[in-house]
């Protein structure tokens, strides 16, 4: 795992510049676009991360290929190349997203269910959680058929397990202790 603390420093600097420029959404989108392009092509990823490739050549190629990126995002990538910190790019995006979420006052909400929830069911669940916890959420929905039924909700370090599989695990644990 790349150095999270170092990535957080880069992300903080990028976020502050983006905030001052009023371009947080655009810079975040462009950083995601760049990392997605790296992930999409193994050769591009190898080229970007390779310490053998000359920094000036790398900067020129990346600058030409990604000239449509916001200047803050592009110069952040150039800085990573100059400092030989290319491997930090994905973690910087993760940290940037955390900073953006914190700035909005939102928290992550992971909803896992045995079957896909309808849009209305998910909206109702999120509305109730928003009212109960008095915060907004960035929602991620997952499907895990092994849960049998019900919903497992994860909010940061809190977990609410209302699944049948969770109840069966609790019952088995209770029976094994008695």
PDB file of C-alpha atoms in Angstrom:
ATOM      1  CA  UNK A   1       0.000   0.000   0.000  1.00  0.00           C
ATOM      2  CA  UNK A   2       1.375   3.393  -0.913  1.00  0.00           C
ATOM      3  CA  UNK A   3       2.191   5.788   1.872  1.00  0.00           C
ATOM      4  CA  UNK A   4      -1.225   7.082   2.948  1.00  0.00           C
ATOM      5  CA  UNK A   5       0.149   9.984   4.974  1.00  0.00           C
ATOM      6  CA  UNK A   6       2.252  11.242   2.076  1.00  0.00           C
ATOM      7  CA  UNK A   7      -0.672  10.866  -0.331  1.00  0.00           C
ATOM      8  CA  UNK A   8      -2.831  12.822   2.113  1.00  0.00           C
ATOM      9  CA  UNK A   9      -0.330  15.718   2.018  1.00  0.00           C
ATOM     10  CA  UNK A  10      -0.394  15.858  -1.769  1.00  0.00           C
ATOM     11  CA  UNK A  11      -4.187  15.544  -1.814  1.00  0.00           C
ATOM     12  CA  UNK A  12      -4.535  18.330   0.759  1.00  0.00           C
ATOM     13  CA  UNK A  13      -2.405  20.680  -1.337  1.00  0.00           C
ATOM     14  CA  UNK A  14      -4.318  19.799  -4.512  1.00  0.00           C
ATOM     15  CA  UNK A  15      -7.646  20.213  -2.716  1.00  0.00           C
ATOM     16  CA  UNK A  16      -6.669  23.631  -1.337  1.00  0.00           C
ATOM     17  CA  UNK A  17      -5.606  24.849  -4.782  1.00  0.00           C
ATOM     18  CA  UNK A  18      -8.799  23.488  -6.329  1.00  0.00           C
ATOM     19  CA  UNK A  19     -10.900  25.152  -3.627  1.00  0.00           C
ATOM     20  CA  UNK A  20      -9.194  28.503  -4.198  1.00  0.00           C
ATOM     21  CA  UNK A  21      -9.778  28.151  -7.940  1.00  0.00           C
ATOM     22  CA  UNK A  22     -13.406  27.066  -7.403  1.00  0.00           C
ATOM     23  CA  UNK A  23     -12.734  23.889  -9.357  1.00  0.00           C
ATOM     24  CA  UNK A  24     -12.957  21.086  -6.799  1.00  0.00           C
ATOM     25  CA  UNK A  25     -15.415  19.015  -8.856  1.00  0.00           C
ATOM     26  CA  UNK A  26     -13.463  19.435 -12.089  1.00  0.00           C
ATOM     27  CA  UNK A  27     -10.081  18.659 -10.524  1.00  0.00           C
ATOM     28  CA  UNK A  28     -11.526  15.617  -8.731  1.00  0.00           C
ATOM     29  CA  UNK A  29     -13.108  14.390 -11.964  1.00  0.00           C
ATOM     30  CA  UNK A  30      -9.853  14.903 -13.872  1.00  0.00           C
ATOM     31  CA  UNK A  31      -7.808  13.047 -11.258  1.00  0.00           C
ATOM     32  CA  UNK A  32     -10.279  10.153 -11.476  1.00  0.00           C
ATOM     33  CA  UNK A  33     -10.050  10.246 -15.269  1.00  0.00           C
ATOM     34  CA  UNK A  34      -6.263  10.077 -15.148  1.00  0.00           C
ATOM     35  CA  UNK A  35      -6.155   7.154 -12.700  1.00  0.00           C
ATOM     36  CA  UNK A  36      -8.882   5.327 -14.669  1.00  0.00           C
ATOM     37  CA  UNK A  37      -6.786   5.732 -17.835  1.00  0.00           C
ATOM     38  CA  UNK A  38      -3.811   4.223 -16.014  1.00  0.00           C
ATOM     39  CA  UNK A  39      -5.918   1.317 -14.798  1.00  0.00           C
ATOM     40  CA  UNK A  40      -7.440   0.738 -18.239  1.00  0.00           C
ATOM     41  CA  UNK A  41      -4.154   0.053 -20.030  1.00  0.00           C
ATOM     42  CA  UNK A  42      -1.325  -1.959 -18.481  1.00  0.00           C
ATOM     43  CA  UNK A  43       1.259  -0.480 -20.883  1.00  0.00           C
ATOM     44  CA  UNK A  44       0.296   3.084 -19.966  1.00  0.00           C
ATOM     45  CA  UNK A  45       0.437   2.168 -16.280  1.00  0.00           C
ATOM     46  CA  UNK A  46       3.888   0.590 -16.691  1.00  0.00           C
ATOM     47  CA  UNK A  47       5.112   3.638 -18.601  1.00  0.00           C
ATOM     48  CA  UNK A  48       3.817   6.046 -15.957  1.00  0.00           C
ATOM     49  CA  UNK A  49       5.237   4.113 -13.003  1.00  0.00           C
ATOM     50  CA  UNK A  50       8.532   3.135 -14.587  1.00  0.00           C
ATOM     51  CA  UNK A  51      11.585   4.753 -12.970  1.00  0.00           C
ATOM     52  CA  UNK A  52      13.607   3.935 -16.097  1.00  0.00           C
ATOM     53  CA  UNK A  53      11.667   6.316 -18.364  1.00  0.00           C
ATOM     54  CA  UNK A  54      13.202   9.799 -18.405  1.00  0.00           C
ATOM     55  CA  UNK A  55      11.169  12.319 -16.390  1.00  0.00           C
ATOM     56  CA  UNK A  56      11.159  14.906 -19.166  1.00  0.00           C
ATOM     57  CA  UNK A  57       9.981  12.341 -21.711  1.00  0.00           C
ATOM     58  CA  UNK A  58       7.295  11.125 -19.325  1.00  0.00           C
ATOM     59  CA  UNK A  59       6.145  14.685 -18.624  1.00  0.00           C
ATOM     60  CA  UNK A  60       5.983  15.449 -22.353  1.00  0.00           C
ATOM     61  CA  UNK A  61       3.986  12.313 -23.181  1.00  0.00           C
ATOM     62  CA  UNK A  62       1.575  12.737 -20.246  1.00  0.00           C
ATOM     63  CA  UNK A  63       1.203  16.451 -21.013  1.00  0.00           C
ATOM     64  CA  UNK A  64       0.304  15.732 -24.623  1.00  0.00           C
ATOM     65  CA  UNK A  65      -2.029  12.825 -23.869  1.00  0.00           C
ATOM     66  CA  UNK A  66      -3.836  14.553 -20.996  1.00  0.00           C
ATOM     67  CA  UNK A  67      -3.738  18.204 -22.098  1.00  0.00           C
ATOM     68  CA  UNK A  68      -7.510  18.477 -21.569  1.00  0.00           C
ATOM     69  CA  UNK A  69      -7.147  18.045 -17.788  1.00  0.00           C
ATOM     70  CA  UNK A  70      -7.581  21.032 -15.504  1.00  0.00           C
ATOM     71  CA  UNK A  71      -4.224  22.734 -14.990  1.00  0.00           C
ATOM     72  CA  UNK A  72      -4.217  21.951 -11.250  1.00  0.00           C
ATOM     73  CA  UNK A  73      -4.690  18.236 -11.888  1.00  0.00           C
ATOM     74  CA  UNK A  74      -2.150  18.219 -14.702  1.00  0.00           C
ATOM     75  CA  UNK A  75       0.496  20.077 -12.703  1.00  0.00           C
ATOM     76  CA  UNK A  76      -0.093  17.764  -9.730  1.00  0.00           C
ATOM     77  CA  UNK A  77       0.667  14.825 -12.029  1.00  0.00           C
ATOM     78  CA  UNK A  78       3.774  16.607 -13.317  1.00  0.00           C
ATOM     79  CA  UNK A  79       4.889  17.146  -9.713  1.00  0.00           C
ATOM     80  CA  UNK A  80       4.480  13.426  -8.995  1.00  0.00           C
ATOM     81  CA  UNK A  81       6.654  12.668 -12.016  1.00  0.00           C
ATOM     82  CA  UNK A  82       9.278  15.231 -11.006  1.00  0.00           C
ATOM     83  CA  UNK A  83       9.440  13.829  -7.449  1.00  0.00           C
ATOM     84  CA  UNK A  84       9.287  10.171  -8.627  1.00  0.00           C
ATOM     85  CA  UNK A  85       6.078   9.612  -6.672  1.00  0.00           C
ATOM     86  CA  UNK A  86       3.982   8.221  -9.537  1.00  0.00           C
ATOM     87  CA  UNK A  87       2.835   5.224  -7.488  1.00  0.00           C
ATOM     88  CA  UNK A  88       0.966   7.594  -5.150  1.00  0.00           C
ATOM     89  CA  UNK A  89      -1.530   8.725  -7.815  1.00  0.00           C
ATOM     90  CA  UNK A  90      -4.351   6.266  -6.960  1.00  0.00           C
ATOM     91  CA  UNK A  91      -4.019   6.882  -3.210  1.00  0.00           C
ATOM     92  CA  UNK A  92      -3.964  10.651  -3.774  1.00  0.00           C
ATOM     93  CA  UNK A  93      -7.318  10.344  -5.548  1.00  0.00           C
ATOM     94  CA  UNK A  94      -8.717   8.354  -2.598  1.00  0.00           C
ATOM     95  CA  UNK A  95      -7.486  11.004  -0.161  1.00  0.00           C
ATOM     96  CA  UNK A  96      -8.784  13.831  -2.366  1.00  0.00           C
ATOM     97  CA  UNK A  97     -12.229  12.192  -2.342  1.00  0.00           C
ATOM     98  CA  UNK A  98     -12.123  11.976   1.455  1.00  0.00           C
ATOM     99  CA  UNK A  99     -11.257  15.670   1.715  1.00  0.00           C
ATOM    100  CA  UNK A 100     -14.037  16.594  -0.707  1.00  0.00           C
ATOM    101  CA  UNK A 101     -16.528  14.477   1.249  1.00  0.00           C
ATOM    102  CA  UNK A 102     -15.421  16.060   4.552  1.00  0.00           C
ATOM    103  CA  UNK A 103     -15.784  19.541   3.047  1.00  0.00           C
ATOM    104  CA  UNK A 104     -19.374  18.725   2.073  1.00  0.00           C
ATOM    105  CA  UNK A 105     -20.059  17.218   5.501  1.00  0.00           C
ATOM    106  CA  UNK A 106     -20.972  13.864   3.942  1.00  0.00           C
ATOM    107  CA  UNK A 107     -20.064  10.379   5.112  1.00  0.00           C
ATOM    108  CA  UNK A 108     -19.723   7.100   3.256  1.00  0.00           C
ATOM    109  CA  UNK A 109     -22.647   4.721   3.440  1.00  0.00           C
ATOM    110  CA  UNK A 110     -22.303   1.180   2.164  1.00  0.00           C
ATOM    111  CA  UNK A 111     -25.585  -0.717   1.792  1.00  0.00           C
ATOM    112  CA  UNK A 112     -25.225  -4.456   1.173  1.00  0.00           C
ATOM    113  CA  UNK A 113     -28.300  -6.577   0.508  1.00  0.00           C
ATOM    114  CA  UNK A 114     -29.112 -10.065  -0.729  1.00  0.00           C
ATOM    115  CA  UNK A 115     -30.850  -8.618  -3.799  1.00  0.00           C
ATOM    116  CA  UNK A 116     -30.606  -5.263  -5.539  1.00  0.00           C
ATOM    117  CA  UNK A 117     -32.741  -2.673  -3.759  1.00  0.00           C
ATOM    118  CA  UNK A 118     -35.109  -0.620  -5.857  1.00  0.00           C
ATOM    119  CA  UNK A 119     -34.421   3.077  -6.165  1.00  0.00           C
ATOM    120  CA  UNK A 120     -37.408   3.845  -3.890  1.00  0.00           C
ATOM    121  CA  UNK A 121     -36.254   1.364  -1.214  1.00  0.00           C
ATOM    122  CA  UNK A 122     -32.735   2.773  -1.240  1.00  0.00           C
ATOM    123  CA  UNK A 123     -33.976   6.380  -1.108  1.00  0.00           C
ATOM    124  CA  UNK A 124     -36.282   5.566   1.824  1.00  0.00           C
ATOM    125  CA  UNK A 125     -33.455   3.873   3.712  1.00  0.00           C
ATOM    126  CA  UNK A 126     -31.035   6.742   3.071  1.00  0.00           C
ATOM    127  CA  UNK A 127     -33.679   9.334   4.049  1.00  0.00           C
ATOM    128  CA  UNK A 128     -34.267   7.576   7.383  1.00  0.00           C
ATOM    129  CA  UNK A 129     -30.533   7.326   8.074  1.00  0.00           C
ATOM    130  CA  UNK A 130     -30.023  10.969   7.095  1.00  0.00           C
ATOM    131  CA  UNK A 131     -32.734  12.024   9.534  1.00  0.00           C
ATOM    132  CA  UNK A 132     -31.433   9.786  12.322  1.00  0.00           C
ATOM    133  CA  UNK A 133     -27.755  10.758  11.994  1.00  0.00           C
ATOM    134  CA  UNK A 134     -28.301  14.333  10.761  1.00  0.00           C
ATOM    135  CA  UNK A 135     -25.729  14.063   7.973  1.00  0.00           C
ATOM    136  CA  UNK A 136     -25.641  13.469   4.237  1.00  0.00           C
ATOM    137  CA  UNK A 137     -24.216  10.305   2.714  1.00  0.00           C
ATOM    138  CA  UNK A 138     -22.351   9.158  -0.361  1.00  0.00           C
ATOM    139  CA  UNK A 139     -24.100   5.836  -0.977  1.00  0.00           C
ATOM    140  CA  UNK A 140     -22.584   2.681  -2.414  1.00  0.00           C
ATOM    141  CA  UNK A 141     -24.886  -0.278  -2.966  1.00  0.00           C
ATOM    142  CA  UNK A 142     -23.601  -3.879  -3.092  1.00  0.00           C
ATOM    143  CA  UNK A 143     -25.356  -7.196  -3.573  1.00  0.00           C
ATOM    144  CA  UNK A 144     -24.269 -10.308  -1.664  1.00  0.00           C
ATOM    145  CA  UNK A 145     -26.627 -13.291  -2.102  1.00  0.00           C
ATOM    146  CA  UNK A 146     -24.990 -15.058   0.877  1.00  0.00           C
ATOM    147  CA  UNK A 147     -26.803 -12.632   3.199  1.00  0.00           C
ATOM    148  CA  UNK A 148     -30.013 -14.576   2.396  1.00  0.00           C
ATOM    149  CA  UNK A 149     -32.199 -11.520   3.128  1.00  0.00           C
ATOM    150  CA  UNK A 150     -32.160  -8.170   4.870  1.00  0.00           C
ATOM    151  CA  UNK A 151     -29.663  -5.323   4.731  1.00  0.00           C
ATOM    152  CA  UNK A 152     -26.200  -4.674   6.176  1.00  0.00           C
ATOM    153  CA  UNK A 153     -25.332  -0.985   6.527  1.00  0.00           C
ATOM    154  CA  UNK A 154     -21.807   0.296   7.066  1.00  0.00           C
ATOM    155  CA  UNK A 155     -21.237   3.969   7.944  1.00  0.00           C
ATOM    156  CA  UNK A 156     -17.562   4.635   8.584  1.00  0.00           C
ATOM    157  CA  UNK A 157     -16.751   2.462  11.600  1.00  0.00           C
ATOM    158  CA  UNK A 158     -20.407   1.726  12.446  1.00  0.00           C
ATOM    159  CA  UNK A 159     -22.168  -1.364  11.169  1.00  0.00           C
ATOM    160  CA  UNK A 160     -25.838  -2.240  11.384  1.00  0.00           C
ATOM    161  CA  UNK A 161     -26.485  -5.853  10.459  1.00  0.00           C
ATOM    162  CA  UNK A 162     -30.124  -6.597   9.763  1.00  0.00           C
ATOM    163  CA  UNK A 163     -29.466  -9.628   7.583  1.00  0.00           C
ATOM    164  CA  UNK A 164     -30.750 -13.138   8.041  1.00  0.00           C
ATOM    165  CA  UNK A 165     -27.188 -14.470   7.773  1.00  0.00           C
ATOM    166  CA  UNK A 166     -26.151 -12.090  10.579  1.00  0.00           C
ATOM    167  CA  UNK A 167     -28.995 -13.256  12.790  1.00  0.00           C
ATOM    168  CA  UNK A 168     -28.113 -16.910  12.114  1.00  0.00           C
ATOM    169  CA  UNK A 169     -24.482 -16.165  13.048  1.00  0.00           C
ATOM    170  CA  UNK A 170     -25.662 -14.522  16.291  1.00  0.00           C
ATOM    171  CA  UNK A 171     -27.879 -17.517  17.071  1.00  0.00           C
ATOM    172  CA  UNK A 172     -25.030 -19.982  16.387  1.00  0.00           C
ATOM    173  CA  UNK A 173     -22.688 -17.945  18.608  1.00  0.00           C
ATOM    174  CA  UNK A 174     -25.291 -17.855  21.388  1.00  0.00           C
ATOM    175  CA  UNK A 175     -25.908 -21.610  21.180  1.00  0.00           C
ATOM    176  CA  UNK A 176     -22.189 -22.410  21.180  1.00  0.00           C
ATOM    177  CA  UNK A 177     -21.558 -20.399  24.367  1.00  0.00           C
ATOM    178  CA  UNK A 178     -24.343 -22.119  26.304  1.00  0.00           C
TER     179      UNK A 178
END
